[in-house]
Short mmCIF file of C-alpha atoms in Angstrom, two decimals:
data_model
loop_
_atom_site.label_atom_id
_atom_site.label_comp_id
_atom_site.label_asym_id
_atom_site.label_seq_id
_atom_site.Cartn_x
_atom_site.Cartn_y
_atom_site.Cartn_z
CA MET A 9 36.23 -114.98 36.86
CA ALA A 10 32.86 -116.21 38.13
CA GLU A 11 32.54 -113.55 40.79
CA GLU A 12 32.94 -110.81 38.19
CA THR A 13 29.82 -111.93 36.33
CA GLN A 14 27.81 -111.31 39.49
CA ALA A 15 28.78 -107.65 39.78
CA ILE A 16 26.18 -105.22 38.50
CA ASP A 17 27.36 -103.12 35.56
CA PRO A 18 24.62 -101.04 33.93
CA ASP A 19 26.91 -100.38 30.91
CA GLY A 20 27.91 -103.97 30.26
CA ASP A 21 25.03 -106.14 31.44
CA PRO A 22 22.61 -105.38 28.56
CA TYR A 23 25.46 -105.94 26.10
CA TRP A 24 26.35 -109.38 27.48
CA GLN A 25 22.66 -110.25 27.74
CA GLY A 26 22.42 -109.40 24.03
CA ALA A 27 25.38 -111.65 23.25
CA ALA A 28 23.63 -114.50 25.10
CA GLU A 29 20.59 -113.90 22.87
CA GLY A 30 22.67 -113.73 19.65
CA GLU A 31 22.50 -109.94 19.32
CA LEU A 32 25.41 -107.52 18.93
CA ARG A 33 24.20 -104.49 20.84
CA TYR A 34 25.66 -101.00 20.74
CA ARG A 35 24.34 -97.57 21.64
CA LYS A 36 23.17 -94.72 19.48
CA CYS A 37 23.19 -91.07 20.59
CA GLY A 38 19.74 -89.47 20.32
CA ALA A 39 21.28 -86.00 20.13
CA CYS A 40 24.13 -86.31 17.59
CA ASP A 41 23.36 -89.72 16.03
CA ALA A 42 26.83 -91.10 16.87
CA SER A 43 27.19 -94.88 17.10
CA ILE A 44 28.73 -95.59 20.48
CA PHE A 45 30.99 -98.52 21.37
CA TYR A 46 31.80 -99.69 23.93
CA PRO A 47 28.36 -99.08 25.45
CA ARG A 48 28.32 -96.29 28.04
CA SER A 49 25.96 -93.90 29.74
CA ILE A 50 27.21 -90.74 28.00
CA CYS A 51 27.94 -89.96 24.37
CA PRO A 52 31.74 -89.58 23.97
CA LYS A 53 31.18 -87.35 20.92
CA CYS A 54 28.70 -84.73 22.15
CA GLY A 55 28.24 -85.42 25.86
CA ALA A 56 24.52 -86.15 25.75
CA THR A 57 23.47 -88.64 28.40
CA ASP A 58 21.49 -91.86 28.24
CA PRO A 59 21.97 -92.89 24.59
CA ASP A 60 19.57 -95.45 23.06
CA TRP A 61 20.39 -99.13 22.62
CA ALA A 62 20.57 -100.50 19.07
CA VAL A 63 21.30 -103.85 17.43
CA SER A 64 24.04 -104.20 14.81
CA LYS A 65 23.70 -106.41 11.73
CA GLY A 66 27.12 -107.73 12.71
CA GLU A 67 28.79 -107.11 9.36
CA GLY A 68 31.99 -105.17 8.94
CA SER A 69 35.59 -104.95 7.72
CA VAL A 70 38.84 -105.88 9.43
CA TYR A 71 40.59 -102.65 10.50
CA ALA A 72 43.61 -104.35 12.08
CA CYS A 73 44.60 -107.92 12.99
CA SER A 74 47.30 -109.77 14.88
CA THR A 75 48.00 -113.44 15.32
CA VAL A 76 49.09 -114.12 18.88
CA HIS A 77 51.90 -116.66 19.30
CA ARG A 78 52.98 -115.86 22.88
CA ALA A 79 49.66 -115.85 24.67
CA PRO A 80 48.77 -114.79 28.21
CA PRO A 81 48.73 -117.88 30.51
CA ALA A 82 44.93 -118.30 30.48
CA PHE A 83 44.94 -118.40 26.68
CA ALA A 84 48.14 -120.40 26.09
CA ASP A 85 46.37 -123.61 25.06
CA ASN A 86 44.64 -121.84 22.17
CA ALA A 87 47.69 -120.18 20.60
CA PRO A 88 48.20 -119.26 17.86
CA TYR A 89 44.93 -117.36 17.47
CA THR A 90 43.95 -114.13 15.78
CA VAL A 91 42.55 -110.96 17.35
CA LEU A 92 40.75 -108.42 15.19
CA LEU A 93 39.64 -104.83 15.32
CA VAL A 94 36.49 -104.69 13.21
CA ASP A 95 34.79 -101.60 11.76
CA LEU A 96 31.07 -102.44 11.85
CA ASP A 97 28.92 -101.06 9.04
CA GLU A 98 26.88 -99.03 11.55
CA GLY A 99 29.95 -96.88 12.21
CA PHE A 100 31.64 -98.23 15.33
CA ARG A 101 34.78 -100.24 15.97
CA MET A 102 35.23 -103.17 18.34
CA MET A 103 37.69 -105.91 19.20
CA GLY A 104 36.80 -109.50 18.41
CA GLY A 105 38.33 -112.95 18.04
CA LEU A 106 38.61 -114.69 14.69
CA VAL A 107 36.93 -118.10 14.66
CA GLY A 108 39.29 -120.72 13.26
CA THR A 109 42.74 -120.35 11.74
CA GLU A 110 41.93 -119.19 8.21
CA ALA A 111 44.20 -116.45 6.90
CA ILE A 112 42.67 -112.99 7.29
CA ALA A 113 43.88 -109.57 6.23
CA VAL A 114 43.13 -105.91 6.86
CA GLY A 115 40.15 -104.93 4.73
CA ASP A 116 38.56 -108.40 4.64
CA ARG A 117 34.80 -108.58 5.28
CA VAL A 118 33.67 -110.46 8.39
CA THR A 119 30.39 -111.42 10.06
CA VAL A 120 29.66 -111.72 13.76
CA THR A 121 28.98 -115.06 15.43
CA PHE A 122 28.60 -115.85 19.12
CA GLN A 123 30.47 -118.44 21.13
CA ASP A 124 31.43 -118.93 24.75
CA GLY A 125 34.34 -116.77 25.84
CA PRO A 126 37.00 -117.82 28.37
CA ASN A 127 34.68 -117.05 31.31
CA GLY A 128 31.94 -119.27 29.89
CA ARG A 129 29.80 -116.31 28.90
CA PRO A 130 28.79 -115.93 25.22
CA ALA A 131 30.81 -113.23 23.43
CA PRO A 132 30.93 -111.89 19.88
CA TYR A 133 33.52 -113.43 17.51
CA PHE A 134 33.91 -113.04 13.77
CA THR A 135 34.12 -115.31 10.73
CA PRO A 136 35.20 -114.35 7.19
CA ALA A 137 32.10 -113.25 5.22
CA MET B 3 55.43 -55.98 32.47
CA ASP B 4 56.11 -59.69 32.32
CA PHE B 5 54.17 -62.55 33.77
CA CYS B 6 56.26 -62.78 36.95
CA ALA B 7 55.83 -59.07 37.65
CA CYS B 8 52.12 -59.67 37.24
CA LEU B 9 52.20 -62.39 39.81
CA GLU B 10 54.01 -60.07 42.21
CA ILE B 11 51.26 -57.54 41.89
CA ILE B 12 48.52 -60.10 42.36
CA ARG B 13 50.23 -61.65 45.37
CA ASN B 14 52.33 -59.10 47.14
CA VAL B 15 51.52 -55.49 46.44
CA GLU B 16 48.49 -53.45 47.16
CA ARG B 17 46.36 -53.82 44.08
CA THR B 18 45.24 -50.67 42.33
CA ALA B 19 42.78 -50.50 39.45
CA GLU B 20 45.67 -49.48 37.24
CA SER B 21 47.93 -52.38 38.18
CA GLN B 22 45.03 -54.79 37.83
CA ALA B 23 44.29 -53.54 34.32
CA GLU B 24 47.93 -53.90 33.37
CA CYS B 25 47.91 -57.44 34.75
CA ALA B 26 44.78 -58.29 32.80
CA ALA B 27 46.44 -57.12 29.58
CA VAL B 28 49.40 -59.39 30.24
CA LEU B 29 47.37 -62.38 31.37
CA TRP B 30 44.76 -62.30 28.62
CA GLY B 31 46.66 -60.49 25.92
CA LYS B 32 48.99 -63.38 25.12
CA SER B 33 49.05 -67.04 25.93
CA LEU B 34 51.32 -68.13 28.73
CA SER B 35 54.33 -70.20 27.81
CA LEU B 36 56.52 -72.58 29.76
CA LYS B 37 59.53 -71.71 27.62
CA LYS B 38 62.55 -71.45 29.91
CA ALA B 39 60.28 -71.54 32.95
CA CYS B 40 62.61 -74.18 34.39
CA ALA B 41 65.91 -75.92 33.80
CA ILE B 42 67.07 -79.45 34.39
CA ALA B 43 69.98 -79.32 36.82
CA GLY B 44 70.63 -82.96 37.67
CA VAL B 45 69.95 -86.43 36.30
CA ALA B 46 70.86 -89.97 37.35
CA GLU B 47 69.93 -93.61 37.03
CA SER B 48 70.04 -96.15 39.82
CA ARG B 49 71.64 -99.52 39.15
CA LEU B 50 69.91 -101.01 36.10
CA GLY B 51 69.27 -104.42 34.61
CA VAL B 52 68.86 -107.17 37.19
CA VAL B 53 69.16 -105.74 40.73
CA PRO B 54 67.89 -108.43 43.10
CA ASP B 55 69.19 -106.73 46.29
CA SER B 56 66.85 -103.78 45.91
CA THR B 57 63.31 -102.52 46.35
CA VAL B 58 61.43 -99.82 44.46
CA LEU B 59 62.31 -97.51 47.33
CA THR B 60 66.05 -98.24 47.49
CA LEU B 61 66.40 -97.82 43.71
CA GLN B 62 64.65 -94.45 43.79
CA ALA B 63 66.72 -93.33 46.77
CA GLU B 64 69.86 -94.31 44.86
CA ALA B 65 68.86 -92.27 41.81
CA PHE B 66 67.61 -89.38 43.97
CA ALA B 67 70.90 -89.00 45.82
CA ALA B 68 72.94 -89.26 42.64
CA ALA B 69 70.80 -86.72 40.76
CA LEU B 70 71.01 -84.21 43.63
CA ALA B 71 74.79 -84.63 43.70
CA ASP B 72 74.86 -84.15 39.93
CA ALA B 73 72.94 -80.88 40.39
CA GLY B 74 75.00 -79.75 43.36
CA LEU B 75 71.92 -79.44 45.56
CA GLU B 76 70.91 -80.81 48.97
CA LYS B 77 67.85 -82.78 49.97
CA SER B 78 66.72 -79.79 52.01
CA ASP B 79 66.47 -77.76 48.78
CA VAL B 80 63.77 -80.04 47.38
CA ASP B 81 60.26 -78.62 47.72
CA GLY B 82 58.47 -80.42 44.87
CA VAL B 83 58.14 -84.15 44.10
CA LEU B 84 56.60 -85.74 41.00
CA VAL B 85 56.13 -89.51 40.80
CA SER B 86 54.24 -91.90 38.58
CA GLY B 87 54.34 -94.86 40.92
CA ALA B 88 52.48 -97.88 39.55
CA TRP B 89 54.43 -99.86 42.14
CA GLY B 90 52.41 -99.66 45.32
CA ARG B 91 49.64 -98.25 47.41
CA LEU B 92 49.75 -94.43 47.48
CA PRO B 93 53.27 -94.42 46.00
CA GLN B 94 53.69 -90.65 46.22
CA LEU B 95 53.24 -90.78 49.99
CA GLN B 96 55.52 -93.80 50.38
CA ILE B 97 58.47 -92.38 48.49
CA CYS B 98 58.22 -88.91 50.08
CA GLU B 99 58.12 -90.53 53.52
CA TYR B 100 61.08 -92.79 52.71
CA LEU B 101 63.19 -89.87 51.48
CA GLY B 102 62.05 -87.62 54.32
CA ILE B 103 60.57 -84.89 52.16
CA GLN B 104 57.39 -82.96 52.88
CA PRO B 105 56.94 -81.29 49.50
CA LYS B 106 55.00 -78.07 48.96
CA TYR B 107 54.10 -79.29 45.50
CA ALA B 108 53.20 -82.89 44.60
CA ASP B 109 52.08 -84.40 41.29
CA SER B 110 51.26 -88.06 40.73
CA THR B 111 50.23 -87.93 37.09
CA SER B 112 50.39 -91.56 36.00
CA VAL B 113 49.64 -92.14 32.33
CA GLY B 114 52.09 -94.96 31.63
CA GLY B 115 55.68 -94.65 30.45
CA ALA B 116 55.21 -91.06 29.24
CA SER B 117 54.38 -89.82 32.74
CA PHE B 118 57.80 -88.22 33.27
CA GLU B 119 57.54 -85.98 30.22
CA PHE B 120 54.17 -84.88 31.59
CA HIS B 121 55.90 -84.28 34.93
CA LEU B 122 58.51 -82.07 33.30
CA GLY B 123 55.79 -79.79 31.93
CA HIS B 124 53.91 -79.81 35.21
CA ALA B 125 57.08 -79.01 37.17
CA ALA B 126 57.72 -76.08 34.83
CA ALA B 127 54.20 -74.75 35.39
CA ALA B 128 54.51 -75.15 39.16
CA ILE B 129 57.89 -73.40 39.20
CA GLN B 130 56.57 -70.60 36.98
CA ALA B 131 53.66 -70.13 39.40
CA ARG B 132 56.20 -70.11 42.25
CA LEU B 133 54.65 -73.10 43.94
CA CYS B 134 58.11 -74.67 44.26
CA LYS B 135 61.73 -74.04 43.24
CA VAL B 136 63.43 -77.43 43.17
CA ALA B 137 61.28 -80.31 41.96
CA VAL B 138 62.43 -83.92 41.66
CA ILE B 139 60.90 -86.41 39.23
CA LEU B 140 61.33 -90.03 40.39
CA TYR B 141 60.78 -93.56 39.18
CA GLY B 142 61.84 -97.05 40.21
CA SER B 143 60.88 -100.61 39.39
CA THR B 144 62.00 -104.08 40.41
CA GLN B 145 59.73 -105.78 37.88
CA ARG B 146 62.54 -108.04 36.63
CA SER B 147 63.83 -109.33 39.98
CA LYS B 148 60.42 -109.53 41.62
CA GLN B 149 58.76 -110.86 38.42
CA ASP B 150 56.06 -108.25 38.86
CA LYS B 151 54.04 -108.59 35.68
CA TYR B 152 51.10 -106.40 36.60
CA ILE B 153 51.21 -104.68 33.24
CA PHE B 154 50.62 -107.99 31.47
CA GLN B 155 47.51 -108.97 33.41
CA ILE B 156 44.32 -109.05 31.40
CA ARG B 157 41.66 -107.03 33.18
CA ASN B 158 38.00 -107.84 32.86
CA ASP B 159 36.17 -104.87 34.29
CA LEU B 160 34.80 -101.49 33.19
CA GLY B 161 35.96 -100.59 29.69
CA TYR B 162 38.34 -103.56 29.58
CA GLN B 163 35.55 -106.18 29.65
CA TYR B 164 34.92 -105.72 25.91
CA GLU B 165 38.49 -106.70 25.01
CA ALA B 166 39.10 -109.29 27.73
CA PRO B 167 37.59 -112.36 26.01
CA TYR B 168 40.03 -112.26 23.08
CA GLY B 169 43.37 -112.87 24.81
CA LEU B 170 45.28 -109.95 23.35
CA PRO B 171 48.58 -109.83 25.28
CA THR B 172 49.05 -106.36 26.76
CA PRO B 173 50.76 -104.19 25.76
CA VAL B 174 52.50 -105.99 22.86
CA GLY B 175 49.28 -107.12 21.14
CA ALA B 176 47.93 -103.58 20.92
CA TYR B 177 51.15 -102.37 19.29
CA ALA B 178 51.01 -105.37 16.94
CA LEU B 179 47.53 -104.29 15.83
CA ALA B 180 48.84 -100.79 15.10
CA ALA B 181 51.75 -102.28 13.13
CA SER B 182 49.37 -104.47 11.13
CA ARG B 183 47.38 -101.40 10.17
CA HIS B 184 50.48 -99.42 9.17
CA PHE B 185 51.82 -102.36 7.15
CA ALA B 186 48.49 -102.69 5.29
CA GLU B 187 47.98 -98.99 4.71
CA TYR B 188 51.52 -98.04 3.70
CA GLY B 189 53.44 -101.20 2.83
CA THR B 190 55.76 -100.89 5.81
CA THR B 191 57.85 -104.03 6.37
CA SER B 192 59.27 -106.08 9.23
CA GLU B 193 62.72 -105.47 7.73
CA GLN B 194 62.34 -101.72 8.20
CA LEU B 195 61.33 -102.19 11.84
CA ALA B 196 64.21 -104.61 12.35
CA ASP B 197 66.65 -101.98 11.10
CA LEU B 198 65.62 -99.71 13.97
CA ALA B 199 66.35 -102.48 16.47
CA VAL B 200 69.76 -102.98 14.84
CA SER B 201 70.63 -99.24 14.93
CA THR B 202 69.47 -98.93 18.53
CA ARG B 203 71.63 -101.89 19.52
CA ALA B 204 74.61 -100.23 17.86
CA TRP B 205 74.10 -97.21 20.16
CA ALA B 206 73.84 -99.57 23.13
CA GLY B 207 77.22 -100.99 22.16
CA LEU B 208 78.65 -97.53 22.91
CA ASN B 209 76.93 -97.25 26.31
CA PRO B 210 78.60 -99.15 29.17
CA LYS B 211 75.34 -99.09 31.14
CA ALA B 212 73.28 -100.79 28.41
CA TYR B 213 71.86 -104.23 29.19
CA ARG B 214 72.38 -105.74 25.72
CA ARG B 215 75.46 -104.55 23.86
CA ASP B 216 76.35 -107.28 21.35
CA PRO B 217 75.86 -106.23 17.72
CA LEU B 218 72.59 -107.34 16.18
CA THR B 219 71.67 -108.14 12.57
CA ARG B 220 68.41 -107.68 10.70
CA ASP B 221 68.08 -111.46 10.28
CA GLU B 222 68.51 -112.02 14.01
CA VAL B 223 65.55 -109.72 14.65
CA LEU B 224 63.42 -111.42 11.98
CA ASP B 225 64.37 -114.89 13.30
CA SER B 226 63.82 -114.05 16.98
CA GLY B 227 60.36 -115.62 17.04
CA MET B 228 56.93 -114.09 16.52
CA ILE B 229 55.22 -112.74 19.65
CA ALA B 230 52.13 -111.18 18.09
CA SER B 231 52.31 -110.69 14.34
CA PRO B 232 53.91 -108.68 12.89
CA LEU B 233 56.08 -108.03 15.97
CA HIS B 234 59.00 -110.35 16.80
CA ARG B 235 60.67 -110.79 20.15
CA LEU B 236 63.42 -108.31 19.22
CA ASP B 237 60.86 -105.71 18.16
CA CYS B 238 59.99 -105.58 21.87
CA CYS B 239 61.69 -103.69 24.67
CA LEU B 240 63.68 -105.23 27.51
CA PHE B 241 62.15 -106.23 30.84
CA THR B 242 64.53 -104.90 33.51
CA ASP B 243 64.79 -103.33 36.94
CA GLY B 244 65.88 -99.75 37.34
CA GLY B 245 65.20 -96.27 38.61
CA GLY B 246 65.84 -92.70 37.64
CA ALA B 247 65.67 -89.17 38.99
CA VAL B 248 65.58 -85.73 37.38
CA VAL B 249 66.10 -82.47 39.30
CA VAL B 250 64.15 -79.53 37.85
CA VAL B 251 64.90 -76.02 39.12
CA SER B 252 63.76 -72.42 38.73
CA PRO B 253 65.87 -70.07 36.57
CA ASP B 254 67.07 -68.34 39.76
CA VAL B 255 68.38 -71.58 41.22
CA ALA B 256 69.85 -72.67 37.86
CA LYS B 257 72.10 -69.61 37.76
CA THR B 258 73.75 -70.58 41.06
CA LEU B 259 74.82 -74.08 39.96
CA ASP B 260 78.08 -75.31 38.44
CA LYS B 261 76.82 -77.42 35.55
CA PRO B 262 75.24 -75.68 32.55
CA PRO B 263 71.44 -75.65 32.87
CA VAL B 264 69.46 -77.60 30.30
CA TRP B 265 66.37 -75.50 29.60
CA LEU B 266 62.88 -76.70 28.88
CA LEU B 267 62.06 -74.78 25.71
CA GLY B 268 58.77 -76.41 24.81
CA GLN B 269 56.39 -79.03 26.10
CA GLY B 270 53.06 -80.42 24.98
CA GLU B 271 50.92 -83.29 26.20
CA SER B 272 47.93 -85.20 24.96
CA LEU B 273 45.75 -88.15 25.99
CA SER B 274 43.96 -90.22 23.38
CA HIS B 275 42.39 -93.40 24.82
CA ALA B 276 42.92 -96.18 27.36
CA GLN B 277 42.52 -99.29 25.22
CA ILE B 278 43.53 -99.96 21.66
CA SER B 279 40.01 -100.54 20.29
CA GLU B 280 39.24 -96.92 21.25
CA MET B 281 42.19 -95.37 19.38
CA PRO B 282 40.74 -93.24 16.57
CA ASP B 283 43.48 -93.95 13.99
CA LEU B 284 46.03 -96.66 14.77
CA THR B 285 48.67 -94.94 12.63
CA VAL B 286 48.48 -91.53 14.34
CA THR B 287 49.51 -91.24 17.99
CA PRO B 288 48.76 -88.40 20.46
CA ALA B 289 52.31 -87.20 19.65
CA SER B 290 50.70 -85.38 16.71
CA GLU B 291 48.99 -83.04 19.20
CA SER B 292 51.67 -82.81 21.87
CA GLY B 293 54.45 -82.40 19.31
CA LYS B 294 52.70 -79.47 17.66
CA ARG B 295 52.39 -77.74 21.03
CA ALA B 296 56.01 -78.40 21.98
CA PHE B 297 57.42 -77.08 18.69
CA GLU B 298 55.18 -74.01 18.84
CA MET B 299 56.25 -73.19 22.39
CA ALA B 300 59.95 -73.71 21.66
CA GLY B 301 59.79 -71.75 18.41
CA VAL B 302 62.15 -74.16 16.67
CA SER B 303 61.77 -76.35 13.59
CA HIS B 304 62.35 -80.07 13.05
CA ASP B 305 65.61 -79.62 11.15
CA GLN B 306 67.13 -77.72 14.09
CA ILE B 307 66.89 -80.75 16.42
CA ASP B 308 70.33 -82.30 16.95
CA VAL B 309 69.42 -85.43 18.91
CA THR B 310 66.13 -87.24 19.41
CA GLU B 311 65.04 -89.63 22.15
CA ILE B 312 61.76 -91.41 21.34
CA TYR B 313 60.00 -93.92 23.58
CA ASP B 314 60.77 -97.35 22.13
CA SER B 315 58.58 -99.84 23.94
CA PHE B 316 58.39 -101.51 20.53
CA THR B 317 59.99 -100.70 17.19
CA ILE B 318 56.58 -99.67 15.80
CA THR B 319 56.19 -97.12 18.64
CA VAL B 320 59.14 -95.17 17.27
CA LEU B 321 57.94 -95.27 13.67
CA LEU B 322 54.46 -94.03 14.56
CA THR B 323 55.79 -91.34 16.90
CA LEU B 324 58.25 -89.96 14.32
CA GLU B 325 55.46 -89.70 11.75
CA SER B 326 53.07 -88.14 14.24
CA LEU B 327 55.69 -85.59 15.29
CA GLY B 328 56.16 -84.63 11.65
CA PHE B 329 59.78 -85.76 11.20
CA CYS B 330 58.50 -87.55 8.10
CA LYS B 331 55.20 -87.84 6.27
CA PRO B 332 52.58 -90.46 7.17
CA GLY B 333 53.68 -93.75 5.64
CA GLU B 334 57.32 -92.74 5.26
CA GLY B 335 58.44 -93.93 8.71
CA GLY B 336 59.66 -97.28 7.41
CA ALA B 337 62.08 -95.72 4.95
CA PHE B 338 63.07 -93.13 7.57
CA LEU B 339 64.28 -95.87 9.95
CA ALA B 340 65.80 -98.27 7.44
CA ASN B 341 69.45 -98.95 6.65
CA GLY B 342 71.06 -97.52 9.76
CA ARG B 343 69.89 -93.90 9.28
CA THR B 344 69.24 -93.59 13.03
CA GLY B 345 72.36 -95.40 14.29
CA PRO B 346 75.80 -94.08 15.29
CA GLY B 347 77.17 -91.98 12.42
CA GLY B 348 73.74 -91.88 10.74
CA GLU B 349 72.03 -88.67 9.70
CA PHE B 350 69.36 -88.84 12.43
CA PRO B 351 70.84 -89.76 15.85
CA LEU B 352 68.00 -91.51 17.69
CA ASN B 353 67.82 -93.23 21.07
CA THR B 354 71.50 -92.74 21.67
CA ASN B 355 71.62 -94.62 24.99
CA GLY B 356 70.43 -97.83 23.34
CA GLY B 357 66.79 -97.19 24.19
CA GLY B 358 64.21 -99.37 25.83
CA LEU B 359 65.10 -101.95 23.22
CA SER B 360 68.71 -102.48 24.39
CA TYR B 361 69.68 -100.23 27.36
CA CYS B 362 66.98 -100.74 30.00
CA HIS B 363 63.19 -100.80 30.32
CA PRO B 364 61.83 -101.04 33.85
CA GLY B 365 58.14 -100.78 32.94
CA GLN B 366 57.83 -97.01 32.58
CA TYR B 367 60.81 -95.89 30.54
CA GLY B 368 60.14 -92.17 29.97
CA ILE B 369 62.43 -90.83 32.71
CA PHE B 370 65.45 -92.28 30.88
CA LEU B 371 64.63 -90.22 27.76
CA ILE B 372 65.14 -87.07 29.84
CA ILE B 373 68.33 -88.38 31.44
CA GLU B 374 69.94 -89.19 28.08
CA ALA B 375 68.88 -85.94 26.40
CA VAL B 376 70.38 -83.90 29.27
CA ARG B 377 73.67 -85.84 29.10
CA GLN B 378 73.87 -85.38 25.33
CA LEU B 379 73.33 -81.61 25.63
CA ARG B 380 75.94 -81.38 28.39
CA GLY B 381 78.41 -83.34 26.26
CA GLU B 382 78.80 -86.13 28.82
CA CYS B 383 78.23 -89.11 26.53
CA ASP B 384 81.78 -90.14 25.58
CA ALA B 385 81.74 -92.70 22.75
CA ARG B 386 78.08 -92.11 21.93
CA GLN B 387 78.23 -88.31 22.08
CA VAL B 388 76.43 -86.52 19.25
CA ALA B 389 78.80 -83.71 18.29
CA ASP B 390 77.76 -80.14 19.10
CA ALA B 391 74.25 -81.08 20.25
CA VAL B 392 72.42 -77.98 21.47
CA LEU B 393 68.78 -78.94 20.87
CA ALA B 394 67.18 -82.24 21.88
CA LEU B 395 63.66 -83.58 21.44
CA ILE B 396 62.19 -86.24 23.68
CA SER B 397 58.81 -87.87 23.20
CA GLY B 398 57.26 -90.27 25.70
CA THR B 399 54.44 -92.67 24.90
CA GLY B 400 52.38 -94.41 27.57
CA GLY B 401 49.78 -97.15 27.74
CA VAL B 402 48.91 -98.58 24.34
CA LEU B 403 49.79 -95.48 22.27
CA SER B 404 47.43 -93.81 24.74
CA SER B 405 49.33 -90.82 26.10
CA ASN B 406 52.15 -88.67 24.80
CA SER B 407 54.19 -85.79 26.05
CA THR B 408 56.89 -84.21 23.93
CA CYS B 409 59.58 -81.88 25.30
CA ILE B 410 62.20 -79.81 23.55
CA LEU B 411 65.34 -79.14 25.58
CA GLY B 412 68.19 -76.77 24.84
CA LEU B 413 71.36 -75.25 26.21
CA GLU B 414 70.19 -71.67 25.65
#
């Protein structure tokens, strides 16, 4: 995956840079105030271009969760592990990994933390609040 | 003046101010409909299951020839081709070249397993606009024999980079997330999902072409091993080879053929998202939009539908689609599926060929929904025939609950 980190992606690069600095970055539409995730160059709600960058507090609730038992090959050594969809308090939803093997349920509160993802690049994960 | 007469004036006759005004009244005065714009005249599968002595091209050729024979048409009649591909570079060009067809109308809409229900609507529109008269929808896959697992690869670019670090197996993990949400919101249970797998297997037992035909019990589903909670192995579809073809014709052509035409009465389509973290509500699929459009176009109600074929990539797919289509209220899907209600002899005949769960699932399953619905309406289904079926509903889902097209088919 190393070669992929060298490609220039104006949507993703500031986000991953934020993760490396311990910040969960998202974008905020200057025209309609929508919180935008994943980060992109156009507001998917109103169509305004060039939304602002913002930093989330990293607190939210579990919207959905699944514990993976039959993992893709690159992840097989870690199974079972839990994948979350988290509704952040700022009004956007994202996918994240649950740190550890504690039981978690839909509706539980979680907080963001950063750890190296499978490609060695820091990525947002979540722990129970 | 009807729409076709309008087209004649626009295309063929000298246009006067009067005829143009009359056309405008027709074109803008009411919305256009695809109702009975086309009929399905022929359907066929290729060999299914494990077919090692095949390629994606030979399987599609097999289905193509059989579907044309079923319709009573020749290759030279075909002037439209619709393919989803997902099996090669420029698949539309490859298959047309292989079959020796230079179509006047080509459509490569590829939105996952639902693509073929989209194709049916697009073929109807093309036929109504007189862009073609005999259109063939095609699909083939050798994913089982060639162990082509492209759909399971985790991508790490563009929008996918934000999900890639977490190892969610695709597509099953996305459907598992939707199931977890439905379970939490409505108290739906694994037992209820298992009952759908059991009923679907019972239908497969009546279909000689089905891949798995042995009876199944609820406990066998629940004990089949967890893949991604709450989905077990037997909540998941098969992984097979197979191909299919559907011949769609204009009303004029339909009248000349021996077999009774199966009419497209209504069709709707909708796209929602590409990846599961972008789905607005994990319990409501794009079938809620496409279903509304299909029912409105057909002018029929839910209780008039005799037989229903719903994309069953996973048991949860069926539950969510039935709710989104309005066959039951949100949250009631579990009870709707439980205790054999959808099996042979049940009150709601569903996935009567054995479905993607037990009959076949070569990656993009939607073409087989059309094939089974047509056979049921023609009364060709022997042991699994739903008595006196005159109206069928099919609903295809693609991606990770991403796309849906719903079609209503009927004999009249």
